[in-house]
Short mmCIF file of C-alpha atoms in Angstrom, two decimals:
data_model
loop_
_atom_site.label_atom_id
_atom_site.label_comp_id
_atom_site.label_asym_id
_atom_site.label_seq_id
_atom_site.Cartn_x
_atom_site.Cartn_y
_atom_site.Cartn_z
CA ARG D 701 102.29 89.38 -111.58
CA LEU D 702 101.30 88.18 -115.06
CA ASP D 703 98.50 86.07 -113.57
CA GLY D 704 96.90 89.17 -112.02
CA SER D 705 98.02 88.49 -108.43
CA PHE D 706 99.90 90.96 -106.23
CA ASP D 707 102.85 90.65 -103.86
CA PHE D 708 103.26 92.95 -100.85
CA PRO D 709 106.79 92.26 -99.54
CA GLY D 710 107.78 93.62 -96.14
CA VAL D 711 104.21 93.77 -94.79
CA ASP D 712 103.83 91.83 -91.54
CA ILE D 713 100.51 90.24 -90.62
CA PRO D 714 100.19 89.45 -86.89
CA THR D 715 100.02 85.79 -85.88
CA ARG D 716 98.11 86.37 -82.61
CA GLY D 717 94.59 87.55 -81.88
CA TYR D 718 92.27 89.04 -84.50
CA SER D 719 93.84 91.28 -87.14
CA ASP D 720 91.75 93.48 -89.43
CA VAL D 721 93.94 93.74 -92.56
CA LYS D 722 92.57 94.98 -95.91
CA VAL D 723 94.35 95.86 -99.17
CA LEU D 724 92.75 98.61 -101.26
CA ILE D 725 93.60 98.57 -104.99
CA LEU D 726 93.14 102.00 -106.61
CA ASP D 727 93.28 103.22 -110.20
CA ARG D 728 96.69 104.86 -110.68
CA SER D 729 95.42 107.91 -112.56
CA SER D 730 91.95 108.61 -111.13
CA GLY D 731 92.33 107.13 -107.64
CA THR D 732 89.08 105.16 -108.07
CA LEU D 733 88.75 102.12 -105.80
CA LEU D 734 88.93 99.03 -108.01
CA GLU D 735 89.03 96.18 -105.49
CA THR D 736 89.26 95.45 -101.76
CA VAL D 737 91.14 92.32 -100.69
CA ASP D 738 90.46 91.17 -97.12
CA TYR D 739 93.36 89.44 -95.34
CA SER D 740 91.78 89.65 -91.88
CA ARG D 741 92.24 86.60 -89.70
CA ARG D 742 92.47 85.31 -86.16
CA GLY D 743 95.70 83.79 -84.85
CA GLY D 744 96.55 81.81 -81.74
CA GLU D 745 99.25 81.61 -79.09
CA ALA D 746 100.67 78.40 -80.58
CA LEU D 747 101.39 79.88 -84.03
CA VAL D 748 104.84 80.92 -85.18
CA GLY D 749 105.69 82.51 -88.52
CA LYS D 750 106.52 80.62 -91.68
CA ASN D 751 109.87 78.76 -91.44
CA GLN D 752 110.33 80.10 -87.91
CA TYR D 753 110.71 77.92 -84.85
CA SER D 754 110.79 78.10 -81.07
CA LEU D 755 112.44 75.74 -78.58
CA TYR D 756 111.77 75.52 -74.86
CA ALA D 757 113.63 73.24 -72.44
CA THR D 758 113.91 72.88 -68.68
CA LEU D 759 115.80 70.63 -66.27
CA GLY D 760 115.37 70.21 -62.53
CA GLU D 761 115.52 67.94 -59.48
CA ARG D 762 112.37 66.49 -57.91
CA GLY D 763 111.89 66.82 -54.18
CA ASN D 764 113.65 69.16 -51.75
CA VAL D 765 117.38 68.59 -51.35
CA LEU D 766 117.52 71.07 -48.45
CA ASP D 767 114.94 69.29 -46.26
CA ASP D 768 115.47 65.75 -44.95
CA ARG D 769 111.72 65.22 -44.71
CA TYR D 770 111.48 65.19 -48.50
CA ASP D 771 112.98 62.41 -50.57
CA THR D 772 114.92 63.24 -53.71
CA ARG D 773 113.08 61.49 -56.52
CA GLY D 774 115.40 61.91 -59.46
CA THR D 775 115.64 64.48 -62.18
CA ALA D 776 112.83 66.07 -64.16
CA MET D 777 113.06 67.54 -67.65
CA ALA D 778 110.84 68.87 -70.42
CA VAL D 779 111.41 70.01 -74.00
CA GLN D 780 109.01 71.54 -76.51
CA GLY D 781 109.56 72.66 -80.09
CA ARG D 782 107.36 74.46 -82.62
CA TYR D 783 107.91 75.03 -86.35
CA GLY D 784 105.86 77.12 -88.77
CA LEU D 785 105.08 75.25 -91.98
CA GLY D 786 103.26 78.38 -93.16
CA GLU D 787 101.95 81.66 -91.82
CA ASN D 788 98.76 79.87 -90.81
CA PHE D 789 99.98 76.41 -89.76
CA THR D 790 102.38 75.31 -86.99
CA VAL D 791 103.39 71.84 -85.81
CA GLU D 792 104.53 71.08 -82.26
CA PHE D 793 106.40 68.30 -80.48
CA GLY D 794 106.98 67.90 -76.75
CA HIS D 795 108.43 65.42 -74.27
CA GLN D 796 108.74 65.44 -70.50
CA SER D 797 109.97 63.03 -67.85
CA ALA D 798 109.95 63.06 -64.06
CA GLY D 799 111.73 60.16 -62.42
CA ALA D 800 110.37 56.96 -63.95
CA SER D 801 107.38 58.73 -65.54
CA SER D 802 107.48 60.20 -69.03
CA GLY D 803 105.14 61.50 -71.70
CA THR D 804 105.17 62.69 -75.31
CA GLU D 805 102.84 65.00 -77.23
CA ILE D 806 102.35 66.11 -80.83
CA ALA D 807 100.06 68.91 -82.00
CA GLY D 808 99.06 71.01 -84.96
CA SER D 809 97.62 74.55 -84.97
CA ILE D 810 95.93 76.37 -87.82
CA ALA D 811 94.28 79.74 -88.51
CA PHE D 812 91.37 79.54 -90.95
CA ALA D 813 88.20 81.23 -92.25
CA LYS D 814 89.34 84.70 -91.16
CA HIS D 815 87.83 84.62 -87.65
CA TRP D 816 88.91 81.18 -86.40
CA PHE D 817 91.90 79.39 -84.94
CA GLY D 818 92.11 75.72 -83.96
CA SER D 819 94.56 73.20 -82.57
CA LEU D 820 94.53 69.43 -82.14
CA ALA D 821 96.92 67.62 -79.80
CA TYR D 822 97.63 64.01 -78.86
CA ALA D 823 99.64 62.91 -75.81
CA GLN D 824 100.68 59.53 -74.44
CA GLY D 825 102.52 58.37 -71.35
CA GLU D 826 102.36 55.79 -68.54
CA ASP D 827 99.55 53.79 -70.18
CA THR D 828 97.53 56.99 -70.47
CA GLU D 829 96.59 58.74 -73.69
CA ALA D 830 94.73 61.98 -74.23
CA VAL D 831 93.32 64.01 -77.11
CA GLU D 832 92.65 67.74 -76.86
CA LEU D 833 90.80 70.02 -79.26
CA ASP D 834 90.78 73.81 -78.95
CA LEU D 835 88.73 76.13 -81.14
CA GLU D 836 88.89 79.91 -80.84
CA GLY D 837 87.00 82.53 -82.80
CA GLY D 838 86.20 86.20 -82.70
CA ASN D 839 86.96 89.75 -83.74
CA GLU D 840 87.05 93.11 -81.97
CA ILE D 841 83.47 92.67 -80.62
CA TRP D 842 83.09 88.99 -79.70
CA SER D 843 85.22 85.98 -78.87
CA LEU D 844 84.50 82.28 -78.38
CA ASP D 845 86.77 79.63 -76.88
CA LEU D 846 85.77 75.95 -76.96
CA ASN D 847 88.07 73.38 -75.38
CA ALA D 848 87.62 69.61 -75.08
CA ARG D 849 90.04 67.10 -73.56
CA GLN D 850 89.31 63.38 -73.42
CA TYR D 851 91.65 60.81 -71.95
CA ARG D 852 91.85 57.25 -70.76
CA ALA D 853 93.38 56.83 -67.32
CA ASN D 854 95.69 53.97 -66.40
CA GLU D 855 94.43 50.88 -64.61
CA ARG D 856 95.48 52.10 -61.17
CA ASP D 857 93.06 55.02 -61.43
CA GLY D 858 90.24 53.00 -62.92
CA SER D 859 89.04 52.28 -66.41
CA GLY D 860 86.87 54.19 -68.82
CA SER D 861 87.12 57.57 -70.49
CA GLN D 862 87.24 60.87 -68.67
CA TRP D 863 86.75 64.33 -70.09
CA LEU D 864 86.97 68.05 -69.47
CA ARG D 865 85.04 70.44 -71.71
CA SER D 866 84.69 74.19 -71.41
CA LEU D 867 82.99 77.10 -73.16
CA ASN D 868 83.89 80.77 -72.80
CA TYR D 869 81.98 83.37 -74.83
CA ARG D 870 82.42 87.14 -74.49
CA TYR D 871 80.55 89.98 -76.18
CA GLN D 872 81.49 93.66 -75.97
CA ALA D 873 78.04 95.26 -75.74
CA SER D 874 79.49 98.75 -75.27
CA ASP D 875 82.65 100.50 -74.14
CA SER D 876 81.62 99.94 -70.53
CA LEU D 877 79.68 96.63 -70.64
CA ASN D 878 80.95 93.13 -71.41
CA LEU D 879 78.57 90.14 -71.41
CA GLY D 880 79.33 86.46 -71.76
CA LEU D 881 78.72 82.79 -71.02
CA TYR D 882 80.99 80.37 -69.17
CA GLY D 883 80.40 76.64 -68.99
CA ARG D 884 82.14 73.43 -67.88
CA ASP D 885 81.41 69.75 -68.36
CA ALA D 886 83.78 67.65 -66.26
CA SER D 887 83.67 63.92 -65.66
CA THR D 888 86.80 62.67 -63.90
CA HIS D 889 87.67 60.63 -60.82
CA HIS D 890 88.10 63.92 -58.93
CA GLU D 891 85.07 65.97 -59.96
CA GLN D 892 81.68 65.90 -61.65
CA GLN D 893 80.54 69.29 -62.96
CA GLN D 894 78.08 70.43 -65.59
CA PHE D 895 76.87 74.04 -65.96
CA VAL D 896 76.55 77.02 -68.32
CA LEU D 897 76.18 80.41 -66.61
CA PRO D 898 76.17 84.08 -67.74
CA THR D 899 78.98 86.52 -66.94
CA VAL D 900 79.02 90.31 -66.79
CA ARG D 901 81.69 92.99 -66.46
CA TRP D 902 80.90 96.71 -66.17
CA SER D 903 83.00 99.83 -65.69
CA ASP D 904 82.34 103.54 -65.90
CA LYS D 905 85.96 103.92 -67.12
CA GLN D 906 86.75 106.22 -64.23
CA HIS D 907 85.67 105.39 -60.68
CA LEU D 908 83.50 102.26 -60.54
CA SER D 909 83.71 98.71 -61.87
CA ALA D 910 81.87 95.48 -61.09
CA SER D 911 81.97 91.93 -62.40
CA ALA D 912 80.39 88.54 -61.78
CA TRP D 913 81.53 85.24 -63.24
CA PRO D 914 81.44 81.59 -62.13
CA ASN D 915 84.48 79.72 -60.88
CA GLN D 916 85.29 76.13 -61.84
CA ASN D 917 82.78 74.83 -59.30
CA GLY D 918 79.93 76.85 -60.81
CA HIS D 919 79.76 79.30 -57.90
CA TYR D 920 79.79 83.01 -58.70
CA ARG D 921 82.67 85.28 -57.80
CA ILE D 922 81.53 88.89 -57.44
CA ASP D 923 84.10 91.67 -57.53
CA GLY D 924 83.52 95.41 -57.09
CA ARG D 925 86.05 98.22 -57.25
CA TYR D 926 85.71 101.90 -56.30
CA THR D 927 88.47 104.38 -57.14
CA PRO D 928 87.45 107.83 -55.84
CA THR D 929 90.88 109.33 -56.67
CA ARG D 930 94.04 108.23 -58.42
CA GLU D 931 95.61 107.57 -55.02
CA ALA D 932 92.84 105.50 -53.39
CA THR D 933 91.19 102.17 -54.25
CA LEU D 934 88.54 100.13 -52.42
CA ARG D 935 87.84 96.53 -53.53
CA TYR D 936 85.29 93.97 -52.33
CA THR D 937 85.19 90.29 -53.37
CA TYR D 938 82.64 87.60 -52.57
CA GLU D 939 83.08 83.92 -53.47
CA GLU D 940 81.51 80.79 -51.96
CA ASP D 941 80.36 82.48 -48.72
CA ARG D 942 83.74 84.14 -48.26
CA HIS D 943 84.27 87.91 -48.09
CA PHE D 944 87.36 89.99 -48.76
CA LEU D 945 87.63 93.78 -48.36
CA ASP D 946 90.78 95.71 -49.29
CA TYR D 947 91.56 99.45 -49.19
CA ARG D 948 94.77 101.04 -50.48
CA HIS D 949 95.99 104.62 -50.47
CA SER D 950 99.12 105.88 -52.19
CA THR D 951 100.82 109.04 -50.94
CA GLY D 952 102.51 109.71 -54.26
CA ALA D 953 105.87 109.55 -52.47
CA SER D 954 106.66 105.85 -53.08
CA ILE D 955 104.60 104.80 -50.03
CA GLU D 956 101.31 102.91 -50.09
CA TYR D 957 99.14 102.26 -47.03
CA TYR D 958 96.67 99.38 -46.99
CA GLY D 959 94.12 97.61 -44.84
CA ASN D 960 92.15 94.43 -45.55
CA ALA D 961 89.76 92.02 -43.88
CA ARG D 962 88.79 88.43 -44.68
CA SER D 963 86.03 86.24 -43.24
CA GLY D 964 83.70 83.43 -44.25
CA ASP D 965 82.88 79.76 -43.94
CA ASN D 966 85.76 77.56 -42.71
CA LEU D 967 87.96 80.64 -42.35
CA ASP D 968 89.26 82.33 -39.22
CA PRO D 969 88.68 86.10 -39.40
CA ARG D 970 91.85 87.88 -40.50
CA TYR D 971 92.63 91.61 -40.44
CA GLU D 972 95.77 93.37 -41.62
CA LEU D 973 97.06 96.95 -41.61
CA GLY D 974 100.35 97.87 -43.20
CA MET D 975 102.42 99.89 -45.61
CA ILE D 976 104.48 99.21 -48.74
CA TRP D 977 107.56 101.23 -49.62
CA TYR D 978 108.91 101.34 -53.19
CA SER D 979 112.44 102.58 -53.80
CA GLU D 980 114.44 103.52 -56.89
CA ASN D 981 117.39 101.83 -55.17
CA SER D 982 117.35 98.24 -56.47
CA LEU D 983 118.75 96.96 -53.16
CA PHE D 984 115.59 98.18 -51.41
CA ALA D 985 113.21 97.75 -54.34
CA ARG D 986 110.12 96.86 -52.30
CA ALA D 987 109.51 96.52 -48.56
CA GLN D 988 106.19 95.65 -46.92
CA VAL D 989 105.33 95.66 -43.21
CA GLY D 990 101.94 94.54 -41.90
CA LEU D 991 100.30 94.11 -38.49
CA VAL D 992 97.96 91.08 -38.48
CA ALA D 993 95.11 89.82 -36.31
CA ASN D 994 94.51 86.23 -37.38
CA GLY D 995 92.21 83.76 -35.65
CA GLY D 996 92.29 85.66 -32.37
CA LYS D 997 96.09 85.96 -32.36
CA MET D 998 98.21 89.02 -33.10
CA GLY D 999 101.07 88.77 -35.55
CA TYR D 1000 103.07 90.55 -38.19
CA SER D 1001 104.34 90.09 -41.74
CA ILE D 1002 107.51 91.54 -43.28
CA ASP D 1003 108.50 91.20 -46.95
CA TRP D 1004 111.63 92.57 -48.59
CA ASP D 1005 112.30 92.26 -52.33
CA SER D 1006 115.65 93.39 -53.68
CA GLN D 1007 118.09 93.05 -56.55
CA LEU D 1008 121.44 92.08 -55.03
CA LEU D 1009 123.31 92.15 -58.34
CA PRO D 1010 122.24 92.33 -62.00
CA GLY D 1011 120.28 89.13 -62.59
CA ILE D 1012 120.32 88.07 -58.90
CA TYR D 1013 117.07 88.69 -57.01
CA SER D 1014 116.27 88.17 -53.34
CA ARG D 1015 112.90 87.81 -51.59
CA LEU D 1016 112.89 87.63 -47.78
CA LYS D 1017 109.70 86.88 -45.85
CA LEU D 1018 109.36 86.94 -42.04
CA SER D 1019 106.01 86.43 -40.32
CA GLN D 1020 104.48 85.54 -36.96
CA ASN D 1021 100.88 84.25 -36.77
CA ALA D 1022 100.17 85.92 -40.11
CA TYR D 1023 99.00 83.02 -42.25
CA GLY D 1024 96.67 80.06 -41.85
CA THR D 1025 97.73 76.44 -42.09
CA SER D 1026 96.13 76.00 -45.51
CA GLN D 1027 98.47 78.59 -47.01
CA LEU D 1028 101.74 77.16 -45.73
CA ASP D 1029 100.84 73.46 -45.41
CA ASN D 1030 102.18 73.54 -41.87
CA GLU D 1031 100.40 72.68 -38.63
CA ASP D 1032 102.22 75.46 -36.75
CA MET D 1033 101.42 78.93 -38.08
CA GLY D 1034 103.83 80.64 -35.67
CA LEU D 1035 107.20 82.03 -36.74
CA VAL D 1036 108.00 81.57 -40.44
CA LEU D 1037 111.24 82.64 -42.13
CA GLN D 1038 111.53 82.16 -45.88
CA TRP D 1039 114.23 83.34 -48.29
CA ASP D 1040 114.12 82.92 -52.06
CA LEU D 1041 117.22 83.61 -54.16
CA THR D 1042 116.69 83.74 -57.92
CA LEU D 1043 119.35 83.79 -60.64
CA ASP D 1044 117.63 85.24 -63.69
CA PHE D 1045 119.40 85.63 -67.03
CA ALA D 1046 118.23 85.61 -70.63
CA PHE D 1047 120.26 84.25 -73.54
CA SER D 1048 120.09 86.72 -76.38
CA ARG D 1049 122.47 87.72 -79.18
CA SER D 1050 124.85 84.92 -78.10
CA ARG D 1051 125.27 86.38 -74.63
CA LEU D 1052 123.75 86.18 -71.17
CA ILE D 1053 121.74 89.26 -70.18
CA PRO D 1054 120.52 89.88 -66.62
CA THR D 1055 116.77 90.28 -66.69
CA ASP D 1056 113.58 89.87 -64.67
CA SER D 1057 111.47 86.99 -65.97
CA LEU D 1058 108.78 87.51 -63.32
CA SER D 1059 106.95 89.45 -66.03
CA GLY D 1060 107.68 86.88 -68.74
CA SER D 1061 106.76 83.29 -69.54
CA PRO D 1062 107.79 80.55 -71.99
CA THR D 1063 105.08 81.80 -74.38
CA SER D 1064 105.89 85.52 -74.13
CA ALA D 1065 108.09 87.49 -76.51
CA ALA D 1066 111.15 89.68 -76.03
CA ILE D 1067 113.00 92.44 -77.87
CA SER D 1068 116.68 93.25 -77.69
CA GLY D 1069 119.24 95.23 -79.59
CA PRO D 1070 122.21 97.58 -79.45
CA LEU D 1071 121.95 101.18 -78.30
CA LEU D 1072 123.71 103.22 -80.95
CA LEU D 1073 125.12 106.73 -80.70
CA GLY D 1074 125.31 107.63 -84.35
CA ASP D 1075 126.79 104.56 -86.06
CA ALA D 1076 128.66 103.23 -83.01
CA LYS D 1077 127.56 101.46 -79.84
CA ILE D 1078 127.20 103.74 -76.82
CA PRO D 1079 130.38 103.99 -74.72
CA SER D 1080 130.45 102.36 -71.28
CA THR D 1081 131.20 105.75 -69.69
CA LEU D 1082 127.55 106.77 -70.13
CA LYS D 1083 126.44 104.35 -67.36
CA ILE D 1084 123.01 103.47 -68.82
CA ASP D 1085 121.56 100.47 -66.93
CA LYS D 1086 117.87 100.73 -67.87
CA LEU D 1087 115.80 102.10 -70.71
CA ALA D 1088 112.17 103.20 -71.12
CA VAL D 1089 110.72 101.36 -74.13
CA ILE D 1090 107.25 102.37 -75.36
CA VAL D 1091 105.26 99.43 -76.76
CA ASP D 1092 101.87 100.38 -78.25
CA GLY D 1093 101.81 103.49 -76.06
CA ASP D 1094 102.61 101.68 -72.79
CA SER D 1095 105.94 102.27 -71.05
CA HIS D 1096 108.15 99.29 -70.11
CA THR D 1097 111.53 99.27 -68.37
CA ALA D 1098 114.25 97.35 -70.20
CA THR D 1099 117.56 96.12 -68.78
CA VAL D 1100 120.73 97.50 -70.40
CA ARG D 1101 124.07 95.68 -70.20
CA ASN D 1102 127.23 96.26 -72.28
CA GLY D 1103 125.42 98.56 -74.68
CA TYR D 1104 122.51 96.17 -75.36
CA TYR D 1105 118.97 96.44 -73.99
CA TYR D 1106 116.61 93.54 -73.24
CA LEU D 1107 112.86 93.54 -72.53
CA ASP D 1108 110.82 90.38 -71.83
CA GLY D 1109 107.19 89.61 -70.99
CA LEU D 1110 105.61 91.06 -74.16
CA LYS D 1111 102.66 89.58 -76.00
CA PRO D 1112 103.49 87.98 -79.35
CA GLY D 1113 102.12 89.84 -82.35
CA LEU D 1114 102.60 93.09 -84.25
CA HIS D 1115 103.55 96.05 -82.04
CA GLN D 1116 104.78 99.62 -82.45
CA VAL D 1117 108.03 100.13 -80.55
CA THR D 1118 109.78 103.40 -79.75
CA LEU D 1119 111.91 104.97 -77.00
CA ASP D 1120 111.36 107.48 -74.22
CA ALA D 1121 114.08 109.67 -72.70
CA GLN D 1122 113.03 108.94 -69.09
CA TYR D 1123 116.16 107.05 -67.95
CA LEU D 1124 118.66 108.57 -70.38
CA PRO D 1125 121.42 110.97 -69.35
CA ILE D 1126 120.45 114.59 -69.82
CA GLU D 1127 122.60 114.94 -72.94
CA LEU D 1128 121.02 111.99 -74.81
CA VAL D 1129 117.65 111.82 -76.59
CA PRO D 1130 116.06 109.17 -78.86
CA LYS D 1131 116.52 109.85 -82.55
CA PRO D 1132 113.42 111.71 -83.86
CA GLY D 1133 110.93 109.70 -85.90
CA GLN D 1134 112.20 106.41 -84.52
CA ALA D 1135 109.05 104.27 -84.30
CA PHE D 1136 109.13 100.71 -85.62
CA TRP D 1137 106.40 98.20 -86.37
CA VAL D 1138 107.84 94.91 -85.13
CA ARG D 1139 106.39 91.41 -85.19
CA LEU D 1140 107.27 89.54 -82.00
CA GLU D 1141 107.21 85.76 -81.86
CA SER D 1142 106.43 83.48 -78.92
CA ALA D 1143 109.47 82.30 -76.91
CA ALA D 1144 111.79 84.30 -79.17
CA THR D 1145 113.83 87.51 -79.05
CA THR D 1146 113.48 90.01 -81.90
CA ASP D 1147 116.39 92.32 -82.73
CA VAL D 1148 115.46 96.03 -82.77
CA PRO D 1149 118.45 98.43 -82.78
CA MET D 1150 117.77 101.84 -81.21
CA VAL D 1151 119.60 105.04 -82.11
CA LEU D 1152 120.34 107.82 -79.62
CA GLU D 1153 121.56 111.32 -80.38
CA ALA D 1154 123.64 113.66 -78.25
CA ARG D 1155 122.04 117.02 -77.55
CA TYR D 1156 123.64 119.81 -75.54
CA ALA D 1157 122.84 123.36 -74.49
CA VAL D 1158 124.64 126.70 -74.54
CA ALA D 1159 123.91 129.50 -72.09
CA GLY D 1160 125.12 132.99 -71.32
CA LYS D 1161 124.11 136.64 -71.02
CA VAL D 1162 123.42 139.49 -73.43
CA LEU D 1163 125.31 142.56 -72.15
CA THR D 1164 125.87 146.18 -73.05
CA SER D 1165 129.34 147.66 -73.33
CA TYR D 1166 128.93 148.79 -69.71
CA GLY D 1167 128.19 145.24 -68.56
CA GLU D 1168 124.49 145.84 -68.09
CA ARG D 1169 122.22 142.91 -68.93
CA MET D 1170 119.79 143.27 -71.83
CA ALA D 1171 116.30 141.74 -71.62
CA ASN D 1172 114.06 140.45 -74.43
CA GLU D 1173 116.82 140.33 -77.06
CA MET D 1174 116.26 137.71 -79.77
CA LEU D 1175 119.24 135.46 -80.50
CA ILE D 1176 119.52 133.39 -83.69
CA ILE D 1177 121.55 130.15 -83.71
CA LEU D 1178 123.17 129.13 -87.02
CA ASP D 1179 124.94 125.84 -87.78
CA SER D 1180 128.16 125.43 -89.76
CA ASP D 1181 126.18 125.58 -93.04
CA GLY D 1182 124.62 128.91 -92.08
CA LYS D 1183 121.21 127.32 -91.52
CA THR D 1184 119.04 128.66 -88.71
CA VAL D 1185 118.55 125.88 -86.12
CA GLY D 1186 116.95 127.88 -83.32
CA ARG D 1187 115.76 131.19 -81.88
CA VAL D 1188 115.70 132.18 -78.22
CA TYR D 1189 115.13 135.36 -76.18
CA SER D 1190 117.05 136.69 -73.23
CA ASP D 1191 114.97 136.77 -70.04
CA ASN D 1192 114.30 139.70 -67.70
CA TYR D 1193 117.79 139.30 -66.24
CA GLY D 1194 119.58 139.13 -69.58
CA TYR D 1195 120.18 135.36 -69.52
CA TYR D 1196 119.57 133.09 -72.51
CA ARG D 1197 119.73 129.34 -73.07
CA ALA D 1198 119.58 127.34 -76.29
CA ASP D 1199 118.84 123.59 -75.99
CA ASN D 1200 118.79 120.51 -78.20
CA LEU D 1201 122.00 121.24 -80.11
CA PRO D 1202 124.06 118.31 -81.47
CA PRO D 1203 127.88 118.48 -81.50
CA GLY D 1204 129.22 120.89 -84.11
CA ASN D 1205 130.21 124.47 -84.89
CA TYR D 1206 127.68 127.24 -84.27
CA LEU D 1207 127.27 130.98 -84.58
CA ILE D 1208 124.95 132.85 -82.19
CA GLU D 1209 124.04 136.36 -83.26
CA VAL D 1210 121.85 139.27 -82.22
CA LYS D 1211 120.17 141.14 -85.09
CA ARG D 1212 118.29 144.40 -85.34
CA ASP D 1213 116.54 145.58 -88.50
CA GLY D 1214 118.28 142.78 -90.36
CA GLN D 1215 121.74 143.88 -89.22
CA ARG D 1216 123.98 141.83 -86.95
CA VAL D 1217 124.82 143.82 -83.81
CA ALA D 1218 126.57 141.06 -81.83
CA ALA D 1219 127.81 137.55 -82.57
CA ARG D 1220 129.81 134.71 -81.05
CA GLU D 1221 131.23 131.50 -82.52
CA MET D 1222 131.37 128.31 -80.46
CA THR D 1223 132.08 124.61 -80.86
CA ILE D 1224 130.10 121.90 -79.05
CA THR D 1225 131.97 118.62 -78.60
CA ASP D 1226 130.80 116.49 -75.68
CA ASP D 1227 129.64 118.90 -72.99
CA PHE D 1228 127.35 121.82 -72.19
CA LEU D 1229 128.71 125.35 -72.74
CA PHE D 1230 128.14 128.13 -70.22
CA GLU D 1231 129.14 131.81 -69.94
CA GLN D 1232 128.78 132.28 -73.70
CA ASP D 1233 128.10 136.02 -73.33
CA LEU D 1234 127.36 138.41 -76.17
CA VAL D 1235 128.15 142.16 -75.96
CA VAL D 1236 126.12 144.74 -77.88
CA PRO D 1237 128.21 147.84 -78.74
CA LEU D 1238 127.41 151.06 -76.88
CA ASN D 1239 125.95 152.89 -79.86
CA LEU D 1240 123.56 150.02 -80.69
CA HIS D 1241 121.97 149.00 -77.43
CA ASN D 1242 118.56 150.29 -76.34
CA PRO D 1243 118.61 151.76 -72.80
CA GLU D 1244 115.02 150.58 -72.23
CA GLN D 1245 116.19 146.96 -72.58
CA SER D 1246 118.99 147.25 -70.02
CA THR D 1247 118.71 145.81 -66.53
CA LEU D 1248 121.06 145.73 -63.58
#
C-alpha cells in the first residue's frame, strides 16, 4: 500500500491454540532480509472468525416418560449464538429454560498480546447472577489457565457470595517430561477447598508412562502404563485409597482379551475377565462379554453396539451382578437390561447426513463436500459408503451418502486435509497433490470438495511365434499423444502388468536396439483389460528368454 503496509489475502491464521506465524520481507533483487513481522498469537475455543457466526440449539423433555416413577416436568431448551466482530474478538449470547426455571448469559472473548486469550461472561436467572473470568496463555512450551467464577445464590440456598477459582499451569521440560501446578479455591454451600499442588507426566515414548496430578478434592491420582508390545497394555491407577489394575491383549485379528481388578475403601472387590470383538460389519460393530466376580457374587456383562441403519445406532447391555449400586442408582444389582437407540444425523449442505456424533460435540468442527470423479459427482453405482480422510497425518473415517462425505469431531483451527485410498474401490485413487490447508470453525461445517481419479490396469503375456512365453522383456506404454507413461518387465513366466492407467487410448510396445519388435493398441474405458498378449516374430526373439 501507499502507506507502507502490506496485505496478504488468502492466508488463514488459526483461531485456536497458539500459532507461530511470521512474515519475512526480503529485498526483491538481493534476497536480503529487510524486516520480520510477527503475527503469532493464542486463540481460544470461543473464538470464531471475522463476520462468521455459530448457532447451537437443543430441545428436550424433562423427566422419564417411559417410567411411571419419574414425573414429567415440562420441556427444556437451550440456544447459544456466537458472532465474530473481528479475527480476535467474538461476542456470545445464550438462553436456557427448564420447566419454570430460565437463565440468560452474555460473554465476550478476545485474543491479545500474542500469547494470551481471555473471556468475560455474565449470567442471570432465578434471582441468581454470576460472573466468570477466564484467562489462558502459552506457546509450544508452556500454558497457563486461570478461571474465576463468582456468584450470588438465591435466598433459598442462603445469602452471600460464593466462588470457584482454579489454576492450571503446564511446562514441557523435555520431549518426555511435563511438569505443572494445579490449584483450586472453592467456597460454596457444597464444598470448601483450597490447595495448590504440583503435577508431573513422564513417558519414554515407547513402553512406559507415569503421571500424578490432584483431583478436585486435592487428593493425588497416580497412573502408570506399561506397553511391552503393540498388542499388550498393563495399566495401574491409584486414587483416594482405591486401586484399579487393567491388562489388555489384542490378537491382531479384531479380538481383544482383558482382565481387571478393583478394590479399596468403601468398595466391594470386583474382578472381571472378558473379550471384545470388533467387526467390519456395522451390524456387529462391537461385542463385549465379561465374567464378573463382584462383592462375593458371580455375574456377567454383555454389551453389543451396532449400526442398524445409516444414522441409527443401537447399544444393548445385559448384566447380572456386574455393577455396584452406586453405578446404577438401584438397590438391586441383579439382572439389568438396558437398550439405547440413537438417531444421529447432521445437517450439512441443506441435507441430512447420517453420522456418528459420539466423536463430536457442540464445540467441535466438521468438514463435508462432494466426491468428484473428474468434474462430475461420483455415480451411485460405485457404492462408496465411507472414506479415509487424513487430517494432520491422522486417519479418520468419514461417512459418505449420495456422493457427499461428512466428518465430525475435529478440533477447530487450521489443518491439512487430504485423502487416503483405504476404503475406495480398486479402480479409484485420490487425485495426486490433493492436500488442502483448511480453517475449521467451532460448531460449523467447512466445505472441502475432493477429487478422485479412475485408474485401471492392463495385463497379458509376451510370446514368441511358437507360443512360448518370453521373460524379462521390457514393455513401454505410450498414451494417445505418444508420451511414455510407464515401463514394465515380463516376469519369469512371461506375464506383465501395467497399473495406474486412466481411461484413454494406449500403445504397448516391445523394443530392441531402438526398434519396435512387437506392439498392441488398446482402449481403456471403465474396466481392467486382461489377455493383452504381444507376439514377437520368430526371427526377432531370443531363445534364451523363452520359457515354457
